[in-house]
C-alpha cells in the first residue's frame, strides 16, 4: 500500500511540474520570414481553398487581414496573362513593404501561359522566364536567371528590390493540406540528425544533375548532423535502393516515376524532388509522377515543371545551394528558391515557413525569457516589442542585451506575452 501511495505521489508531482512548465512564446527576428510577412490567397467561392487559408493563417499567426480572396473560378490548369494581371491588381493594395511571401491555397491553376504561377507571383509575368514565349519558338532553350538564385538572405529584405517569393500550399483533401501545414510547423527549430540521398538513376536524360550530386557528396562527407549519400542506382531498372529508409531530410533524383517513396520515413521539414518534364502539372495521378506525390508520402516541400523544361540542370533544384542554405537557418521557401537558377517554368509546393535549423535558442529562466541568437548583426542596435495576444497591439518592453562572441543574449524579465519581436533601432 505504501509503495502504491509513493508512486501516486511521484506521478502527481510530475504532472504538477509539467502543468507549471511555461510555453515558449513565438519570437520574430528582423529579416527572418514569419507570419507577418505572408499574404495568403484563396479562391473566391471555393470552400476548400478558404479552409486551407484559414487554417494556415491560424497555425502561422498570419493576420487575417492578410488572407485575401481572388477571382478564380473552378480549377483551370492555366490562366492567361490578362487574367493573371487582373488578379495581381486585386492583391496589389495588400502588397505592403512587409509582405515577402505569397502563398496560394489551391492546386489549379498552376500555370500562367508559359510560366508557373508561383514564379509569376514572385517575379512578375515576363516571357524572359519562358523557353517558349511564343508558339513559333520550338526546341530546348534556357531562360532568364532568378535574382534570388544563390543570393544572401538579405536580398529579400532590400528596400530597393520588389522581389517576393511564392509557394503553393494545397492537397487532394483538407486533411492532407492540414497535415502538410502541421509538418511544417513541427519542423521548426528541431535541428534533426538526418540523411540526404542524391540519386543517379538508369534514366540518363533525367539524371543530368548527377555530377553535382556526386561533387557535393564528396565535399560534404559524413558530418555529425547530416549524412549526404550519393548513390549510383543506374543498374536498378525497376526498383530503387532508397526504400524503407529512416530520417530523410533531402531526396533528389531523376525519373518519370519514383518507386517506393511511401516506404520511407521523412522528417518534418523534408524536401524531395525528381527531375522530369511534367512534375508540376497538377495534382492528379495521370502521366508522369507529380510533385504532390512527395507531399502525400510525408515530405514538406517539392518542386516540378509546368511546361517542358528539357533537362537543363539550371531549371531544377541544386542541392549544393539548397542543403547549406537550409542548414544555415533559411526557411524552406528561401532555401528552395535560392537553389533554382531558372525557376520560371517550375512550381514550388509545400509549407514555406518550415525552418528546422533555426540559429536562435529560446528558453525561460524563472520568469525571464532568454533569447540567444546568432542571426543578428553586431553592428546594429535592437529593441524588443511584445504582443499579449493576436488581437493586441505591439508594445515596447524592457530587455537587456549582451553580445558574447557572435551570439546576442537578450533577457526579457516578467515575460508573459504570447509573441515577441526583435526590431532594429532606426
XYZ file of C-alpha atoms in Angstrom:
426
model
C 0.000 0.000 0.000
C 2.781 2.458 0.934
C 4.628 1.658 -2.304
C 1.465 2.340 -4.311
C 0.889 5.657 -2.499
C 4.508 6.675 -3.140
C 4.154 6.083 -6.872
C 0.911 8.072 -6.916
C 2.653 10.980 -5.178
C 5.541 10.850 -7.671
C 3.098 10.844 -10.582
C 1.181 13.799 -9.162
C 4.444 15.687 -8.673
C 5.462 15.062 -12.288
C 2.063 16.157 -13.570
C 2.209 19.276 -11.434
C 5.678 20.132 -12.729
C 4.521 19.646 -16.318
C 1.493 21.850 -15.745
C 3.727 24.623 -14.416
C 6.108 24.461 -17.389
C 5.972 27.630 -19.447
C 5.036 27.614 -23.098
C 7.777 29.161 -25.200
C 6.362 32.229 -26.987
C 6.858 32.981 -30.655
C 9.859 35.247 -31.285
C 10.272 37.148 -34.557
C 13.646 38.422 -35.718
C 14.397 41.142 -38.275
C 14.995 39.892 -41.828
C 13.524 36.484 -40.975
C 10.276 35.326 -42.533
C 7.311 34.998 -40.199
C 3.547 35.054 -40.492
C 3.607 38.856 -40.550
C 5.398 38.695 -43.913
C 2.910 36.364 -45.621
C -0.007 37.149 -47.919
C -2.311 34.132 -48.280
C -4.520 33.910 -51.364
C -7.597 31.714 -51.688
C -10.115 31.264 -54.476
C -13.414 33.113 -54.173
C -16.380 30.796 -53.535
C -14.057 27.806 -53.028
C -14.649 26.391 -49.553
C -11.630 24.076 -49.669
C -9.209 26.851 -50.603
C -10.652 29.130 -47.905
C -10.410 26.420 -45.234
C -6.756 25.776 -46.066
C -6.025 29.513 -45.992
C -7.741 29.999 -42.632
C -6.021 27.007 -41.046
C -2.643 28.163 -42.306
C -3.198 31.680 -41.008
C -4.132 30.274 -37.612
C -1.128 27.953 -37.368
C 1.419 30.503 -38.593
C -0.083 33.539 -36.822
C -0.784 35.356 -40.074
C -3.035 38.405 -39.597
C -6.434 37.657 -41.098
C -6.246 40.968 -42.967
C -3.515 39.214 -44.988
C -5.826 36.364 -46.048
C -7.299 37.581 -49.317
C -9.747 36.154 -51.908
C -9.024 36.282 -55.634
C -11.445 35.793 -58.504
C -10.577 32.369 -59.877
C -13.482 30.076 -60.586
C -13.385 26.294 -60.869
C -9.982 24.638 -61.429
C -8.425 25.656 -64.745
C -4.952 24.219 -65.346
C -3.727 27.578 -66.572
C -4.806 31.175 -66.871
C -3.943 33.868 -69.369
C -1.555 36.709 -68.778
C -4.519 39.108 -68.832
C -6.313 37.116 -66.121
C -3.156 36.980 -64.017
C -2.697 40.737 -64.282
C -6.331 41.191 -63.235
C -5.678 39.042 -60.150
C -2.473 40.908 -59.413
C -4.372 44.180 -59.491
C -6.789 42.734 -56.919
C -3.995 41.927 -54.484
C -1.776 44.973 -55.104
C -3.314 47.010 -52.229
C -2.283 44.190 -49.887
C 1.329 44.028 -51.118
C 2.762 46.284 -48.447
C 6.503 46.521 -47.806
C 6.357 43.832 -45.126
C 4.900 41.203 -47.489
C 7.748 38.998 -48.717
C 5.897 35.759 -49.438
C 2.718 34.969 -51.371
C 1.109 31.622 -50.509
C -1.613 30.261 -52.786
C -4.020 27.695 -51.360
C -5.133 25.821 -54.457
C -3.645 23.249 -56.809
C -5.095 24.669 -60.034
C -4.364 26.877 -61.840
C -0.671 26.081 -61.651
C 0.393 27.928 -64.794
C 0.198 31.410 -66.326
C 0.697 30.832 -70.054
C 4.403 29.863 -70.269
C 5.290 30.437 -66.584
C 4.462 28.607 -63.378
C 2.014 30.507 -61.212
C 4.418 30.629 -58.247
C 7.126 32.178 -60.419
C 4.635 34.629 -61.923
C 3.604 35.828 -58.453
C 7.217 36.052 -57.299
C 8.928 37.511 -60.361
C 6.035 39.078 -62.233
C 4.880 37.662 -65.539
C 7.686 38.102 -68.060
C 8.369 35.967 -71.124
C 12.112 36.146 -70.464
C 11.452 33.415 -67.896
C 9.928 31.169 -70.602
C 11.710 28.843 -73.001
C 8.738 29.059 -75.390
C 7.353 32.608 -75.131
C 5.528 32.120 -78.445
C 4.246 29.092 -80.339
C 6.742 29.802 -83.107
C 9.705 29.106 -80.852
C 10.376 25.391 -80.574
C 13.128 23.189 -79.193
C 15.011 23.443 -75.903
C 16.099 26.794 -74.512
C 17.379 28.239 -71.284
C 15.597 31.182 -69.664
C 16.453 34.232 -67.576
C 18.020 33.665 -64.178
C 16.222 34.349 -60.923
C 17.601 37.336 -58.969
C 17.241 35.213 -55.826
C 19.445 32.346 -57.046
C 22.308 31.607 -54.629
C 21.834 35.016 -53.030
C 22.346 36.179 -49.484
C 19.360 36.111 -47.171
C 19.341 39.911 -47.031
C 18.365 40.086 -50.733
C 14.708 39.525 -49.909
C 14.700 42.442 -47.479
C 16.374 45.104 -49.588
C 14.013 48.041 -49.967
C 15.261 48.740 -53.486
C 14.127 45.293 -54.652
C 10.461 44.387 -55.207
C 11.357 40.687 -55.002
C 8.932 38.382 -53.257
C 8.762 34.602 -53.060
C 5.761 32.374 -53.664
C 4.692 28.816 -52.909
C 1.611 26.671 -53.500
C 0.109 25.074 -50.387
C -2.633 22.548 -51.057
C -3.555 18.873 -51.214
C -6.159 16.500 -52.578
C -8.078 16.706 -49.310
C -8.336 19.146 -46.430
C -6.797 16.525 -44.152
C -3.738 16.253 -46.406
C -3.350 20.033 -46.549
C -3.618 20.340 -42.767
C -1.109 17.537 -42.240
C 1.310 19.342 -44.549
C 0.916 22.555 -42.556
C 1.361 20.687 -39.289
C 4.592 19.092 -40.561
C 5.970 22.487 -41.450
C 5.171 23.925 -38.029
C 6.548 20.824 -36.288
C 9.843 21.168 -38.195
C 10.776 24.488 -36.635
C 13.944 24.526 -34.545
C 14.247 20.722 -34.423
C 17.914 20.514 -35.538
C 17.453 16.882 -36.591
C 20.102 14.257 -37.233
C 19.147 13.329 -40.769
C 20.002 11.820 -44.142
C 20.230 13.199 -47.663
C 20.002 10.937 -50.711
C 21.256 12.156 -54.091
C 20.485 9.531 -56.718
C 21.816 8.797 -60.187
C 19.244 6.603 -61.913
C 19.132 4.489 -65.057
C 17.253 7.337 -66.770
C 20.211 9.258 -68.201
C 18.051 12.061 -69.610
C 16.603 12.761 -66.152
C 19.835 12.238 -64.210
C 21.686 15.243 -65.580
C 22.184 16.527 -62.021
C 24.300 13.535 -61.037
C 27.717 15.296 -61.381
C 26.701 17.989 -58.886
C 25.187 15.282 -56.661
C 28.486 13.423 -56.532
C 30.590 16.541 -56.159
C 28.515 17.801 -53.251
C 28.520 14.414 -51.527
C 32.318 14.217 -51.817
C 32.738 17.736 -50.429
C 30.237 17.347 -47.618
C 31.331 13.981 -46.327
C 29.727 12.325 -43.323
C 29.099 15.149 -40.891
C 27.508 14.812 -37.498
C 24.011 16.179 -38.141
C 23.529 15.342 -41.821
C 24.814 12.370 -43.759
C 24.836 13.093 -47.501
C 24.900 9.975 -49.673
C 25.414 9.930 -53.425
C 24.081 6.642 -54.761
C 24.695 5.316 -58.257
C 21.488 3.375 -58.857
C 21.817 3.037 -62.638
C 21.640 -0.744 -62.603
C 18.286 -0.729 -60.828
C 15.796 -0.602 -63.690
C 12.515 -1.281 -61.890
C 13.175 -0.623 -58.202
C 15.430 1.558 -56.042
C 17.885 1.293 -53.181
C 16.008 4.088 -51.425
C 13.225 2.203 -49.680
C 12.440 1.665 -46.007
C 14.918 4.434 -45.174
C 14.691 6.467 -41.982
C 15.086 10.148 -41.088
C 15.217 11.508 -44.624
C 15.535 15.288 -44.918
C 16.620 15.542 -48.575
C 15.894 13.229 -51.509
C 16.765 14.307 -55.063
C 16.558 12.039 -58.077
C 15.509 11.854 -61.727
C 12.781 9.525 -63.021
C 9.314 9.740 -64.529
C 8.046 7.767 -61.518
C 9.992 7.299 -58.285
C 9.265 3.914 -56.680
C 8.789 3.104 -53.000
C 8.622 6.684 -51.737
C 5.876 5.802 -49.247
C 8.066 3.141 -47.618
C 10.437 5.792 -46.276
C 10.264 7.926 -43.142
C 10.632 11.639 -43.842
C 11.418 14.110 -41.109
C 9.258 17.179 -40.606
C 10.600 19.805 -42.994
C 11.900 17.270 -45.541
C 12.453 18.333 -49.161
C 12.311 15.994 -52.165
C 12.005 16.310 -55.932
C 12.567 14.400 -59.157
C 13.753 15.844 -62.449
C 11.123 15.104 -65.063
C 9.066 17.024 -67.616
C 5.636 17.354 -66.018
C 6.090 17.037 -62.247
C 4.358 20.348 -61.585
C 1.408 19.830 -63.911
C -1.398 19.393 -61.427
C -2.280 17.040 -58.627
C -3.827 14.077 -60.428
C -2.216 10.651 -60.824
C -2.188 10.613 -64.624
C 1.003 10.754 -66.685
C 4.369 11.263 -65.025
C 4.591 11.320 -61.242
C 3.535 14.682 -59.870
C 5.390 16.587 -57.160
C 2.313 16.308 -54.936
C 3.052 12.578 -54.537
C 6.067 13.566 -52.433
C 3.862 15.606 -50.112
C 1.430 12.708 -49.793
C 4.370 10.486 -48.789
C 5.247 12.823 -45.901
C 7.608 15.382 -47.440
C 7.140 19.088 -46.605
C 8.348 20.712 -49.843
C 8.753 19.754 -53.500
C 9.154 21.185 -56.982
C 8.097 20.324 -60.526
C 7.935 21.758 -64.042
C 4.650 23.030 -65.505
C 5.859 23.154 -69.127
C 8.507 21.083 -70.905
C 11.762 22.410 -69.418
C 14.109 19.953 -71.134
C 16.729 18.597 -68.759
C 18.742 21.723 -68.051
C 20.055 21.443 -64.506
C 19.618 25.210 -64.123
C 15.846 24.676 -64.143
C 15.849 22.270 -61.193
C 16.944 22.474 -57.541
C 20.677 22.360 -56.905
C 21.462 20.630 -53.585
C 24.839 22.381 -53.440
C 22.854 25.561 -52.747
C 19.722 24.121 -51.167
C 21.218 21.995 -48.404
C 23.706 24.527 -46.936
C 21.097 27.309 -47.127
C 18.550 25.215 -45.228
C 21.084 24.087 -42.642
C 22.314 27.639 -42.139
C 18.855 28.707 -40.993
C 16.847 29.649 -44.075
C 13.175 28.773 -44.241
C 12.114 26.085 -46.695
C 10.857 28.584 -49.260
C 14.022 30.699 -49.114
C 16.393 27.740 -49.422
C 14.367 26.171 -52.241
C 14.093 29.375 -54.255
C 17.812 30.069 -53.831
C 18.608 26.651 -55.285
C 16.919 27.077 -58.685
C 18.769 29.270 -61.157
C 15.984 29.405 -63.768
C 12.660 28.790 -61.961
C 10.318 30.469 -64.444
C 8.758 27.161 -65.520
C 8.910 25.452 -62.123
C 6.260 25.201 -59.419
C 7.244 25.373 -55.736
C 4.855 23.486 -53.443
C 4.789 22.816 -49.709
C 4.768 24.590 -46.351
C 7.084 27.538 -46.910
C 7.955 28.678 -43.378
C 9.363 25.357 -42.126
C 12.725 26.122 -40.544
C 14.408 23.137 -38.888
C 17.790 24.781 -38.366
C 16.867 27.982 -36.598
C 20.038 29.517 -35.122
C 18.159 31.185 -32.279
C 17.502 29.429 -28.966
C 14.686 30.497 -26.666
C 14.158 29.399 -23.063
C 12.862 30.600 -19.708
C 14.993 31.221 -16.636
C 12.275 31.539 -13.985
C 10.162 34.488 -15.207
C 12.834 35.818 -17.574
C 12.722 34.933 -21.258
C 16.223 34.337 -22.627
C 16.862 34.662 -26.369
C 20.273 33.601 -27.699
C 20.681 34.368 -31.384
C 23.440 34.019 -33.969
C 21.214 35.662 -36.587
C 21.609 39.308 -35.589
C 24.172 41.914 -36.627
C 26.746 43.056 -34.022
C 26.951 46.426 -35.782
C 23.271 47.177 -35.184
C 21.194 48.066 -32.131
C 17.905 46.393 -31.289
C 14.748 46.795 -29.236
C 12.005 44.351 -28.238
C 8.233 44.604 -28.536
C 5.592 42.254 -27.132
C 2.059 41.305 -28.122
C -0.106 39.790 -25.393
C -2.341 38.050 -27.932
C -3.063 38.298 -31.642
C -5.726 40.983 -31.168
C -3.483 43.222 -29.047
C -1.142 45.998 -30.150
C 2.626 45.620 -30.145
C 4.203 47.437 -27.188
C 7.837 48.110 -26.341
C 9.163 46.098 -23.375
C 12.294 46.279 -21.266
C 15.122 43.987 -22.305
C 18.823 43.595 -21.585
C 21.226 42.976 -24.481
C 24.698 41.450 -24.263
C 26.984 40.167 -27.011
C 29.102 37.111 -26.275
C 31.308 36.375 -29.253
C 28.836 36.170 -32.164
C 25.766 35.437 -30.037
C 23.406 38.149 -28.832
C 21.837 37.332 -25.461
C 18.521 39.083 -24.836
C 16.889 38.873 -21.401
C 13.232 39.919 -21.049
C 12.060 39.973 -17.406
C 8.484 39.109 -16.427
C 7.812 37.735 -19.905
C 4.134 36.789 -20.136
C 3.211 37.740 -23.715
C 2.367 35.239 -26.446
C 4.632 36.869 -29.024
C 7.797 38.957 -29.084
C 9.674 40.617 -31.892
C 13.194 41.966 -32.057
C 13.450 45.113 -34.172
C 16.340 47.200 -35.419
C 16.604 50.632 -33.867
C 16.281 53.267 -36.566
